[in-house]
mmCIF file of C-alpha atoms and ligand atoms in Angstrom:
data_model
loop_
_atom_site.group_PDB
_atom_site.id
_atom_site.type_symbol
_atom_site.label_atom_id
_atom_site.label_comp_id
_atom_site.label_asym_id
_atom_site.label_seq_id
_atom_site.Cartn_x
_atom_site.Cartn_y
_atom_site.Cartn_z
ATOM 1 C CA MET A 1 111.111 123.316 96.551
ATOM 2 C CA CYS A 2 107.676 124.712 97.324
ATOM 3 C CA PHE A 3 105.026 126.324 95.186
ATOM 4 C CA LEU A 4 102.184 128.470 96.519
ATOM 5 C CA ILE A 5 98.837 128.399 94.762
ATOM 6 C CA ASN A 6 97.163 131.710 95.376
ATOM 7 C CA PHE A 7 93.822 131.450 93.679
ATOM 8 C CA PRO A 8 92.351 127.953 93.646
ATOM 9 C CA THR A 9 88.860 128.165 92.148
ATOM 10 C CA ASN A 10 87.232 126.126 94.938
ATOM 11 C CA HIS A 11 84.612 124.810 92.559
ATOM 12 C CA LEU A 12 84.500 121.680 90.454
ATOM 13 C CA THR A 13 83.618 121.192 86.807
ATOM 14 C CA LYS A 14 80.573 118.933 86.498
ATOM 15 C CA ASP A 15 82.195 116.304 84.256
ATOM 16 C CA THR A 16 81.939 112.470 84.331
ATOM 17 C CA THR A 17 84.410 112.192 87.181
ATOM 18 C CA HIS A 18 82.456 114.667 89.254
ATOM 19 C CA ARG A 19 79.191 112.831 88.681
ATOM 20 C CA ILE A 20 80.677 109.441 89.568
ATOM 21 C CA LEU A 21 82.227 110.820 92.741
ATOM 22 C CA LEU A 22 78.980 112.486 93.709
ATOM 23 C CA LYS A 23 76.957 109.295 93.368
ATOM 24 C CA GLY A 24 79.393 106.953 95.094
ATOM 25 C CA HIS A 25 78.568 105.143 98.334
ATOM 26 C CA PRO A 26 81.884 103.379 98.857
ATOM 27 C CA LEU A 27 81.644 103.109 102.642
ATOM 28 C CA ASN A 28 78.428 101.041 102.382
ATOM 29 C CA PHE A 29 80.187 98.696 99.957
ATOM 30 C CA HIS A 30 83.395 98.364 101.983
ATOM 31 C CA LYS A 31 81.518 97.713 105.211
ATOM 32 C CA LYS A 32 80.142 94.529 103.652
ATOM 33 C CA LEU A 33 83.587 93.126 102.825
ATOM 34 C CA LYS A 34 85.210 90.485 105.016
ATOM 35 C CA ASN A 35 87.927 92.033 107.221
ATOM 36 C CA TYR A 36 86.464 95.542 106.924
ATOM 37 C CA LYS A 37 87.338 97.700 109.888
ATOM 38 C CA SER A 38 87.585 101.472 110.052
ATOM 39 C CA THR A 39 91.258 102.423 110.477
ATOM 40 C CA VAL A 40 92.445 104.357 113.509
ATOM 41 C CA LEU A 41 92.690 108.148 113.577
ATOM 42 C CA HIS A 42 95.594 108.735 115.973
ATOM 43 C CA ASN A 43 95.705 111.925 118.011
ATOM 44 C CA LEU A 44 99.397 112.790 118.479
ATOM 45 C CA ARG A 45 99.079 115.125 121.465
ATOM 46 C CA GLY A 46 102.739 114.773 122.461
ATOM 47 C CA LEU A 47 104.034 115.687 119.008
ATOM 48 C CA ALA A 48 101.590 118.585 118.603
ATOM 49 C CA SER A 49 102.701 120.010 121.927
ATOM 50 C CA LYS A 50 106.390 119.603 121.035
ATOM 51 C CA TRP A 51 105.892 121.409 117.726
ATOM 52 C CA ASN A 52 103.607 124.064 119.176
ATOM 53 C CA LEU A 53 100.587 123.128 117.048
ATOM 54 C CA CYS A 54 97.038 122.776 118.343
ATOM 55 C CA ALA A 55 96.625 119.167 117.116
ATOM 56 C CA ILE A 56 98.115 116.557 114.815
ATOM 57 C CA HIS A 57 95.940 113.622 113.758
ATOM 58 C CA VAL A 58 97.102 110.723 111.612
ATOM 59 C CA LYS A 59 94.716 108.421 109.757
ATOM 60 C CA ASP A 60 96.647 105.159 109.851
ATOM 61 C CA GLU A 61 96.008 103.061 106.750
ATOM 62 C CA SER A 62 98.744 100.532 107.496
ATOM 63 C CA THR A 63 96.192 98.006 108.757
ATOM 64 C CA ARG A 64 93.630 98.317 105.937
ATOM 65 C CA PHE A 65 92.298 94.831 105.068
ATOM 66 C CA GLY A 66 95.646 93.360 106.184
ATOM 67 C CA LEU A 67 97.075 94.578 102.845
ATOM 68 C CA GLY A 68 99.327 97.342 104.127
ATOM 69 C CA SER A 69 97.870 100.469 102.481
ATOM 70 C CA PHE A 70 94.708 102.419 101.635
ATOM 71 C CA LYS A 71 94.940 101.482 97.943
ATOM 72 C CA PRO A 72 92.609 98.443 97.969
ATOM 73 C CA LEU A 73 89.762 100.834 98.849
ATOM 74 C CA GLY A 74 89.817 102.318 95.350
ATOM 75 C CA VAL A 75 90.262 99.293 93.158
ATOM 76 C CA SER A 76 87.815 97.100 95.109
ATOM 77 C CA TYR A 77 85.063 99.694 94.689
ATOM 78 C CA ALA A 78 85.851 100.049 90.968
ATOM 79 C CA VAL A 79 85.633 96.295 90.370
ATOM 80 C CA HIS A 80 82.362 96.157 92.329
ATOM 81 C CA LYS A 81 80.891 98.995 90.206
ATOM 82 C CA LEU A 82 82.128 97.446 86.952
ATOM 83 C CA ASN A 83 80.616 94.124 87.932
ATOM 84 C CA LYS A 84 77.246 95.843 88.301
ATOM 85 C CA ILE A 85 77.259 97.523 84.908
ATOM 86 C CA VAL A 86 79.111 95.079 82.606
ATOM 87 C CA ASN A 87 79.977 91.379 82.546
ATOM 88 C CA LEU A 88 83.390 91.344 84.169
ATOM 89 C CA LYS A 89 85.984 89.777 81.879
ATOM 90 C CA GLU A 90 87.759 86.609 83.035
ATOM 91 C CA THR A 91 91.082 88.378 83.503
ATOM 92 C CA LEU A 92 91.710 91.738 85.194
ATOM 93 C CA CYS A 93 94.918 93.635 84.531
ATOM 94 C CA ALA A 94 96.822 96.703 85.756
ATOM 95 C CA ALA A 95 100.218 98.351 85.802
ATOM 96 C CA THR A 96 101.464 99.240 89.260
ATOM 97 C CA ASP A 97 104.539 99.825 91.327
ATOM 98 C CA GLY A 98 102.975 97.973 94.210
ATOM 99 C CA ASN A 99 99.900 98.836 96.209
ATOM 100 C CA HIS A 100 97.387 99.189 93.386
ATOM 101 C CA GLY A 101 98.423 95.743 92.142
ATOM 102 C CA ILE A 102 98.031 94.298 95.623
ATOM 103 C CA GLY A 103 94.516 95.701 95.783
ATOM 104 C CA LEU A 104 93.563 94.380 92.334
ATOM 105 C CA SER A 105 94.992 90.923 93.079
ATOM 106 C CA TRP A 106 93.045 90.711 96.328
ATOM 107 C CA ILE A 107 89.726 91.822 94.854
ATOM 108 C CA SER A 108 90.211 89.567 91.793
ATOM 109 C CA GLN A 109 90.244 86.636 94.211
ATOM 110 C CA VAL A 110 87.081 87.917 95.898
ATOM 111 C CA PHE A 111 85.347 88.075 92.486
ATOM 112 C CA ASN A 112 86.914 84.790 91.363
ATOM 113 C CA LYS A 113 88.821 86.329 88.450
ATOM 114 C CA LYS A 114 92.343 85.873 87.098
ATOM 115 C CA CYS A 115 94.724 88.805 87.434
ATOM 116 C CA VAL A 116 97.804 89.924 85.493
ATOM 117 C CA ILE A 117 99.968 92.673 86.969
ATOM 118 C CA TYR A 118 102.742 94.531 85.129
ATOM 119 C CA VAL A 119 105.411 96.247 87.220
ATOM 120 C CA PRO A 120 108.108 98.709 86.115
ATOM 121 C CA ARG A 121 111.808 97.974 86.411
ATOM 122 C CA HIS A 122 112.284 99.631 89.823
ATOM 123 C CA THR A 123 109.595 97.693 91.723
ATOM 124 C CA THR A 124 111.119 95.761 94.628
ATOM 125 C CA LYS A 125 111.076 91.990 95.032
ATOM 126 C CA SER A 126 109.116 92.206 98.276
ATOM 127 C CA ARG A 127 106.213 93.894 96.510
ATOM 128 C CA THR A 128 106.174 91.557 93.505
ATOM 129 C CA LYS A 129 106.334 88.592 95.894
ATOM 130 C CA PHE A 130 103.363 89.906 97.866
ATOM 131 C CA ILE A 131 101.313 90.270 94.664
ATOM 132 C CA THR A 132 102.293 86.794 93.475
ATOM 133 C CA ASN A 133 101.224 85.351 96.831
ATOM 134 C CA LEU A 134 97.774 86.834 96.216
ATOM 135 C CA GLY A 135 97.474 84.571 93.162
ATOM 136 C CA SER A 136 98.303 87.013 90.346
ATOM 137 C CA LYS A 137 100.711 86.606 87.478
ATOM 138 C CA VAL A 138 103.333 89.348 87.869
ATOM 139 C CA ILE A 139 105.406 90.469 84.896
ATOM 140 C CA LYS A 140 108.301 92.863 85.399
ATOM 141 C CA LEU A 141 109.130 95.074 82.416
ATOM 142 C CA GLU A 142 112.345 96.917 81.638
ATOM 143 C CA LYS A 143 110.278 100.131 81.459
ATOM 144 C CA ASN A 144 109.402 103.118 83.622
ATOM 145 C CA TYR A 145 105.979 103.606 85.204
ATOM 146 C CA ASP A 146 104.275 105.431 82.302
ATOM 147 C CA GLN A 147 105.635 102.976 79.721
ATOM 148 C CA THR A 148 104.421 100.077 81.881
ATOM 149 C CA CYS A 149 100.915 101.618 81.983
ATOM 150 C CA GLU A 150 100.942 101.878 78.190
ATOM 151 C CA HIS A 151 102.030 98.236 77.903
ATOM 152 C CA ALA A 152 99.211 97.108 80.229
ATOM 153 C CA LEU A 153 96.717 99.107 78.161
ATOM 154 C CA GLN A 154 97.816 97.679 74.802
ATOM 155 C CA THR A 155 98.068 94.089 76.078
ATOM 156 C CA SER A 156 94.634 94.282 77.721
ATOM 157 C CA LYS A 157 93.134 95.443 74.412
ATOM 158 C CA LYS A 158 94.859 92.632 72.507
ATOM 159 C CA MET A 159 93.982 89.899 75.022
ATOM 160 C CA ASP A 160 90.454 91.130 75.832
ATOM 161 C CA TRP A 161 91.325 91.636 79.510
ATOM 162 C CA GLN A 162 89.681 94.225 81.760
ATOM 163 C CA LEU A 163 92.155 97.029 82.483
ATOM 164 C CA VAL A 164 91.579 98.458 85.976
ATOM 165 C CA GLN A 165 94.028 101.359 86.095
ATOM 166 C CA ASP A 166 94.252 104.138 88.700
ATOM 167 C CA VAL A 167 95.495 106.733 86.182
ATOM 168 C CA SER A 168 93.121 108.438 83.781
ATOM 169 C CA PHE A 169 93.860 109.669 80.282
ATOM 170 C CA LYS A 170 91.648 110.872 77.442
ATOM 171 C CA GLY A 171 89.037 108.192 76.775
ATOM 172 C CA TYR A 172 89.812 106.279 80.001
ATOM 173 C CA GLU A 173 88.148 108.248 82.765
ATOM 174 C CA LYS A 174 85.341 106.164 84.212
ATOM 175 C CA ILE A 175 87.347 103.439 85.979
ATOM 176 C CA PRO A 176 89.844 105.871 87.586
ATOM 177 C CA ALA A 177 86.815 107.891 88.766
ATOM 178 C CA TYR A 178 85.342 104.772 90.430
ATOM 179 C CA ILE A 179 88.753 104.217 92.045
ATOM 180 C CA MET A 180 88.826 107.803 93.376
ATOM 181 C CA SER A 181 85.303 107.302 94.625
ATOM 182 C CA GLY A 182 86.406 104.175 96.510
ATOM 183 C CA TYR A 183 89.261 106.034 98.222
ATOM 184 C CA GLN A 184 86.657 108.265 99.846
ATOM 185 C CA THR A 185 85.732 105.564 102.312
ATOM 186 C CA HIS A 186 88.482 106.760 104.613
ATOM 187 C CA MET A 187 87.326 110.364 104.286
ATOM 188 C CA HIS A 188 83.835 109.231 105.299
ATOM 189 C CA GLU A 189 85.365 107.341 108.219
ATOM 190 C CA ILE A 190 87.106 110.541 109.327
ATOM 191 C CA GLY A 191 83.738 112.243 108.948
ATOM 192 C CA GLU A 192 82.305 109.740 111.435
ATOM 193 C CA GLN A 193 85.351 109.953 113.701
ATOM 194 C CA ILE A 194 85.805 113.700 114.052
ATOM 195 C CA GLU A 195 84.570 116.100 111.344
ATOM 196 C CA CYS A 196 81.609 118.426 111.877
ATOM 197 C CA LYS A 197 78.865 119.155 109.352
ATOM 198 C CA GLU A 198 79.296 122.884 108.845
ATOM 199 C CA LEU A 199 83.011 123.473 109.324
ATOM 200 C CA PRO A 200 85.973 121.153 108.948
ATOM 201 C CA PHE A 201 87.711 120.033 112.137
ATOM 202 C CA PHE A 202 91.114 120.348 110.452
ATOM 203 C CA ASP A 203 92.796 123.555 109.258
ATOM 204 C CA VAL A 204 95.608 122.043 107.233
ATOM 205 C CA VAL A 205 95.864 118.704 105.408
ATOM 206 C CA PHE A 206 99.059 117.274 103.893
ATOM 207 C CA LEU A 207 98.586 114.700 101.100
ATOM 208 C CA GLN A 208 101.296 112.693 99.374
ATOM 209 C CA CYS A 209 101.074 112.274 95.582
ATOM 210 C CA GLY A 210 101.997 109.703 92.990
ATOM 211 C CA VAL A 211 99.703 110.214 89.993
ATOM 212 C CA GLY A 212 97.504 112.433 92.175
ATOM 213 C CA SER A 213 94.276 110.369 92.094
ATOM 214 C CA TRP A 214 94.171 109.879 95.848
ATOM 215 C CA ALA A 215 94.945 113.531 96.656
ATOM 216 C CA ALA A 216 92.301 114.605 94.120
ATOM 217 C CA SER A 217 89.722 112.378 95.772
ATOM 218 C CA CYS A 218 90.454 113.961 99.185
ATOM 219 C CA ILE A 219 90.317 117.459 97.674
ATOM 220 C CA TRP A 220 87.025 116.610 95.989
ATOM 221 C CA TYR A 221 85.613 115.420 99.336
ATOM 222 C CA TYR A 222 86.550 118.644 101.115
ATOM 223 C CA LEU A 223 85.364 120.898 98.285
ATOM 224 C CA GLU A 224 82.053 119.092 98.020
ATOM 225 C CA LYS A 225 81.522 119.169 101.779
ATOM 226 C CA TYR A 226 82.826 122.595 102.772
ATOM 227 C CA GLY A 227 83.437 124.592 99.543
ATOM 228 C CA SER A 228 85.691 127.586 100.178
ATOM 229 C CA LYS A 229 85.630 126.778 103.925
ATOM 230 C CA ARG A 230 87.651 123.630 103.226
ATOM 231 C CA PRO A 231 90.970 123.160 105.068
ATOM 232 C CA LYS A 232 94.181 124.366 103.438
ATOM 233 C CA ILE A 233 95.499 121.480 101.374
ATOM 234 C CA ILE A 234 99.163 120.902 100.606
ATOM 235 C CA LEU A 235 100.443 118.226 98.238
ATOM 236 C CA VAL A 236 103.780 116.585 98.937
ATOM 237 C CA GLU A 237 105.946 114.695 96.441
ATOM 238 C CA PRO A 238 109.401 113.135 96.353
ATOM 239 C CA ARG A 239 111.753 115.536 94.578
ATOM 240 C CA GLU A 240 112.652 112.992 91.872
ATOM 241 C CA SER A 241 109.035 112.257 90.921
ATOM 242 C CA ALA A 242 107.270 115.579 91.398
ATOM 243 C CA GLY A 243 104.788 115.540 88.504
ATOM 244 C CA VAL A 244 102.167 117.718 90.205
ATOM 245 C CA TYR A 245 104.771 120.317 91.200
ATOM 246 C CA GLU A 246 106.127 120.461 87.635
ATOM 247 C CA SER A 247 102.592 120.650 86.237
ATOM 248 C CA PHE A 248 101.769 123.666 88.430
ATOM 249 C CA LYS A 249 105.042 125.307 87.453
ATOM 250 C CA SER A 250 104.488 124.856 83.733
ATOM 251 C CA LYS A 251 100.707 125.437 84.008
ATOM 252 C CA LYS A 252 99.939 122.180 82.208
ATOM 253 C CA ARG A 253 99.945 118.479 83.048
ATOM 254 C CA THR A 254 103.528 117.412 82.584
ATOM 255 C CA ASN A 255 106.128 114.753 83.427
ATOM 256 C CA PRO A 256 108.347 114.964 86.501
ATOM 257 C CA LYS A 257 111.860 116.157 85.736
ATOM 258 C CA GLY A 258 113.654 113.796 88.134
ATOM 259 C CA SER A 259 114.964 110.241 87.962
ATOM 260 C CA LEU A 260 111.769 108.623 89.370
ATOM 261 C CA LYS A 261 114.060 106.820 91.817
ATOM 262 C CA THR A 262 113.209 107.529 95.451
ATOM 263 C CA ILE A 263 112.651 105.462 98.580
ATOM 264 C CA ALA A 264 108.925 106.321 98.341
ATOM 265 C CA GLN A 265 108.325 103.395 95.964
ATOM 266 C CA SER A 266 104.595 103.938 95.513
ATOM 267 C CA LEU A 267 105.006 107.574 94.515
ATOM 268 C CA ASN A 268 107.602 107.119 91.758
ATOM 269 C CA CYS A 269 105.085 107.823 89.007
ATOM 270 C CA GLY A 270 105.024 109.921 85.847
ATOM 271 C CA LYS A 271 102.523 112.490 84.581
ATOM 272 C CA PRO A 272 99.571 113.231 86.908
ATOM 273 C CA SER A 273 96.316 111.494 86.088
ATOM 274 C CA LEU A 274 94.131 113.578 83.729
ATOM 275 C CA SER A 275 91.004 113.879 85.889
ATOM 276 C CA ALA A 276 93.031 114.153 89.103
ATOM 277 C CA TRP A 277 94.854 117.163 87.664
ATOM 278 C CA GLY A 278 91.546 118.921 86.968
ATOM 279 C CA ILE A 279 90.404 118.502 90.575
ATOM 280 C CA ILE A 280 93.790 119.303 92.115
ATOM 281 C CA GLN A 281 93.888 122.677 90.353
ATOM 282 C CA SER A 282 90.498 123.551 91.816
ATOM 283 C CA GLY A 283 91.294 123.054 95.478
ATOM 284 C CA CYS A 284 94.903 122.917 96.538
ATOM 285 C CA ASP A 285 97.009 125.602 98.196
ATOM 286 C CA GLY A 286 100.535 124.502 97.507
ATOM 287 C CA CYS A 287 103.039 121.816 96.542
ATOM 288 C CA ILE A 288 106.154 120.691 98.343
ATOM 289 C CA LYS A 289 109.075 118.581 97.170
ATOM 290 C CA VAL A 290 110.887 116.430 99.741
ATOM 291 C CA ASP A 291 114.099 114.390 99.651
ATOM 292 C CA ASP A 292 114.684 110.823 100.798
ATOM 293 C CA ALA A 293 116.411 112.182 103.926
ATOM 294 C CA ASP A 294 113.241 114.128 104.855
ATOM 295 C CA ILE A 295 111.165 110.981 104.394
ATOM 296 C CA ILE A 296 113.500 108.919 106.602
ATOM 297 C CA ALA A 297 113.335 111.631 109.283
ATOM 298 C CA ALA A 298 109.527 111.541 109.121
ATOM 299 C CA LYS A 299 109.423 107.729 109.387
ATOM 300 C CA ASN A 300 111.594 107.946 112.497
ATOM 301 C CA ILE A 301 109.383 110.574 114.081
ATOM 302 C CA TYR A 302 106.366 108.294 113.616
ATOM 303 C CA LEU A 303 108.315 105.424 115.156
ATOM 304 C CA ASN A 304 109.875 107.271 118.101
ATOM 305 C CA SER A 305 106.664 108.597 119.545
ATOM 306 C CA LYS A 306 106.467 111.493 122.015
ATOM 307 C CA GLY A 307 104.849 111.245 125.470
ATOM 308 C CA ASN A 308 101.841 108.932 125.357
ATOM 309 C CA ASP A 309 101.554 109.082 121.569
ATOM 310 C CA PRO A 310 101.294 105.689 119.842
ATOM 311 C CA LYS A 311 104.165 104.395 117.698
ATOM 312 C CA ILE A 312 103.200 104.560 114.032
ATOM 313 C CA PHE A 313 104.751 102.040 111.642
ATOM 314 C CA SER A 314 105.094 103.788 108.350
ATOM 315 C CA GLY A 315 106.533 102.778 104.996
ATOM 316 C CA ALA A 316 108.428 105.470 103.090
ATOM 317 C CA SER A 317 105.433 106.564 100.996
ATOM 318 C CA GLY A 318 103.299 106.601 104.130
ATOM 319 C CA ALA A 319 105.558 109.175 105.793
ATOM 320 C CA VAL A 320 105.736 111.686 102.919
ATOM 321 C CA GLY A 321 102.873 113.861 104.230
ATOM 322 C CA LEU A 322 104.662 114.237 107.561
ATOM 323 C CA ALA A 323 107.898 115.031 105.688
ATOM 324 C CA GLY A 324 106.030 117.952 104.101
ATOM 325 C CA LEU A 325 104.837 119.224 107.470
ATOM 326 C CA LEU A 326 108.405 118.941 108.818
ATOM 327 C CA LYS A 327 109.700 121.086 105.944
ATOM 328 C CA CYS A 328 107.140 123.783 106.686
ATOM 329 C CA LEU A 329 108.014 123.804 110.374
ATOM 330 C CA ASN A 330 111.804 123.546 110.219
ATOM 331 C CA ASP A 331 113.085 124.960 106.956
ATOM 332 C CA LYS A 332 113.387 128.746 106.798
ATOM 333 C CA LYS A 333 112.885 128.641 103.019
ATOM 334 C CA PHE A 334 109.324 127.472 103.701
ATOM 335 C CA GLY A 335 108.433 130.587 105.705
ATOM 336 C CA ASN A 336 106.141 131.850 102.924
ATOM 337 C CA MET A 337 104.362 128.528 102.728
ATOM 338 C CA LYS A 338 103.884 128.462 106.499
ATOM 339 C CA LYS A 339 102.336 131.913 106.353
ATOM 340 C CA HIS A 340 100.263 131.038 103.299
ATOM 341 C CA ILE A 341 98.543 128.147 105.130
ATOM 342 C CA GLY A 342 98.496 129.859 108.528
ATOM 343 C CA LEU A 343 100.485 127.061 110.170
ATOM 344 C CA GLY A 344 100.926 127.890 113.869
ATOM 345 C CA PRO A 345 99.759 127.295 117.453
ATOM 346 C CA ASN A 346 96.063 127.241 116.448
ATOM 347 C CA SER A 347 96.464 124.778 113.579
ATOM 348 C CA LYS A 348 94.835 121.356 113.614
ATOM 349 C CA VAL A 349 96.739 119.227 111.111
ATOM 350 C CA LEU A 350 95.625 116.048 109.349
ATOM 351 C CA LEU A 351 98.144 113.535 107.984
ATOM 352 C CA PHE A 352 97.749 110.091 106.454
ATOM 353 C CA ASN A 353 100.037 107.138 106.997
ATOM 354 C CA THR A 354 99.068 105.754 103.602
ATOM 355 C CA GLU A 355 101.153 102.582 103.942
ATOM 356 C CA GLY A 356 102.781 100.546 106.671
ATOM 357 C CA THR A 357 105.895 98.401 106.833
ATOM 358 C CA LEU A 358 104.477 95.157 105.494
ATOM 359 C CA PHE A 359 107.137 94.872 102.820
ATOM 360 C CA ASP A 360 110.040 95.631 105.101
ATOM 361 C CA ASN A 361 109.717 92.105 106.539
ATOM 362 C CA LEU A 362 109.394 90.091 103.334
HETATM 363 C C1 LIG B 401 101.101 104.214 99.914
HETATM 364 C C2 LIG B 401 100.670 105.189 98.887
HETATM 365 N N1 LIG B 401 100.522 106.471 99.245
HETATM 366 C C3 LIG B 401 100.119 107.396 98.355
HETATM 367 C C4 LIG B 401 99.866 107.047 97.031
HETATM 368 C C5 LIG B 401 99.485 108.132 96.080
HETATM 369 O O1 LIG B 401 98.335 107.902 95.337
HETATM 370 P P1 LIG B 401 98.226 108.485 93.852
HETATM 371 O O2 LIG B 401 99.124 107.660 92.978
HETATM 372 O O3 LIG B 401 96.812 108.378 93.507
HETATM 373 O O4 LIG B 401 98.723 109.886 93.926
HETATM 374 C C6 LIG B 401 100.013 105.716 96.629
HETATM 375 C C7 LIG B 401 99.760 105.294 95.255
HETATM 376 O O5 LIG B 401 99.981 104.186 94.857
HETATM 377 C C8 LIG B 401 100.413 104.756 97.590
HETATM 378 O O6 LIG B 401 100.558 103.466 97.271
#
């Protein structure tokens, strides 16, 4: 249910991923895109007071580029970087269970390229429809997420398409590193909104995981900026797709044990990404598994705001970080975790609403 990590190294290996992340200036790139606007960092004073915490802030990615999630940040930056170093192929391709494909379809249009998106069997109609409306060809496979990624890889090789995948594996590390670099735009925005130079504003950060690339990029940001003074970082996954949790337990990158069927559509992934796993091990303090019921409770808390707090419209995956915080606060079995991260009246907590409710209305 929860796993405490006692001795994160708090330093990063200087591999390709590290160097790409270090050199990235994604915020400068994103600021030049049409529709760019920094997303809001909500201060939920009412909720923090109710739960006896010092502060709860939520970076709300539901409005990002009008595309419903933070994901387009990563893939748009990767395509921009690729375009600078190679001749972009005529067709771009990826496997996705939703948001990554939305991002690639959108940026393919910006760069005037064709786009083919493969989705696994469990991807909902609303998501495939959204991707199709962005001009991509969407092909649904009778496969799970990992098998769909493999299919996209093999077909791209055969057809001479450019694979732009957010999961890294041996020999495919550069593009996922550009994607992780692109995600950092919202960390830089938070830097402008609230963080200080010497010490982090936040004490505890909850990050939801699919393949772990996004969480790794946030961890990298905090390690690079604050080293061992970084906030405590907790990763949260749906119980049925908890690849990071299982990897920590078995001390090697491994597949989730569950069914991969949860309401958190965007997190129903397989094995953690290779380079993400390296970074996660360096700077994370624990992992939490949550159930669909916890995620629904978290969505409702965002919606039924306290006092003068704003209402936050969150999709299931968007609410998973809050579901993790709820577990720590309310479930006695998480007492050790609470102690481990020092969660209490002095804690300033950062959460991300990584996706909104765009698909609920399609
Ligand atoms: C809304 C949302 N939140 C979180 C994540 C997790 O990102 P990652 O797969 O890099 O762990 C995703 C990934 O697609 C997502 O779409």
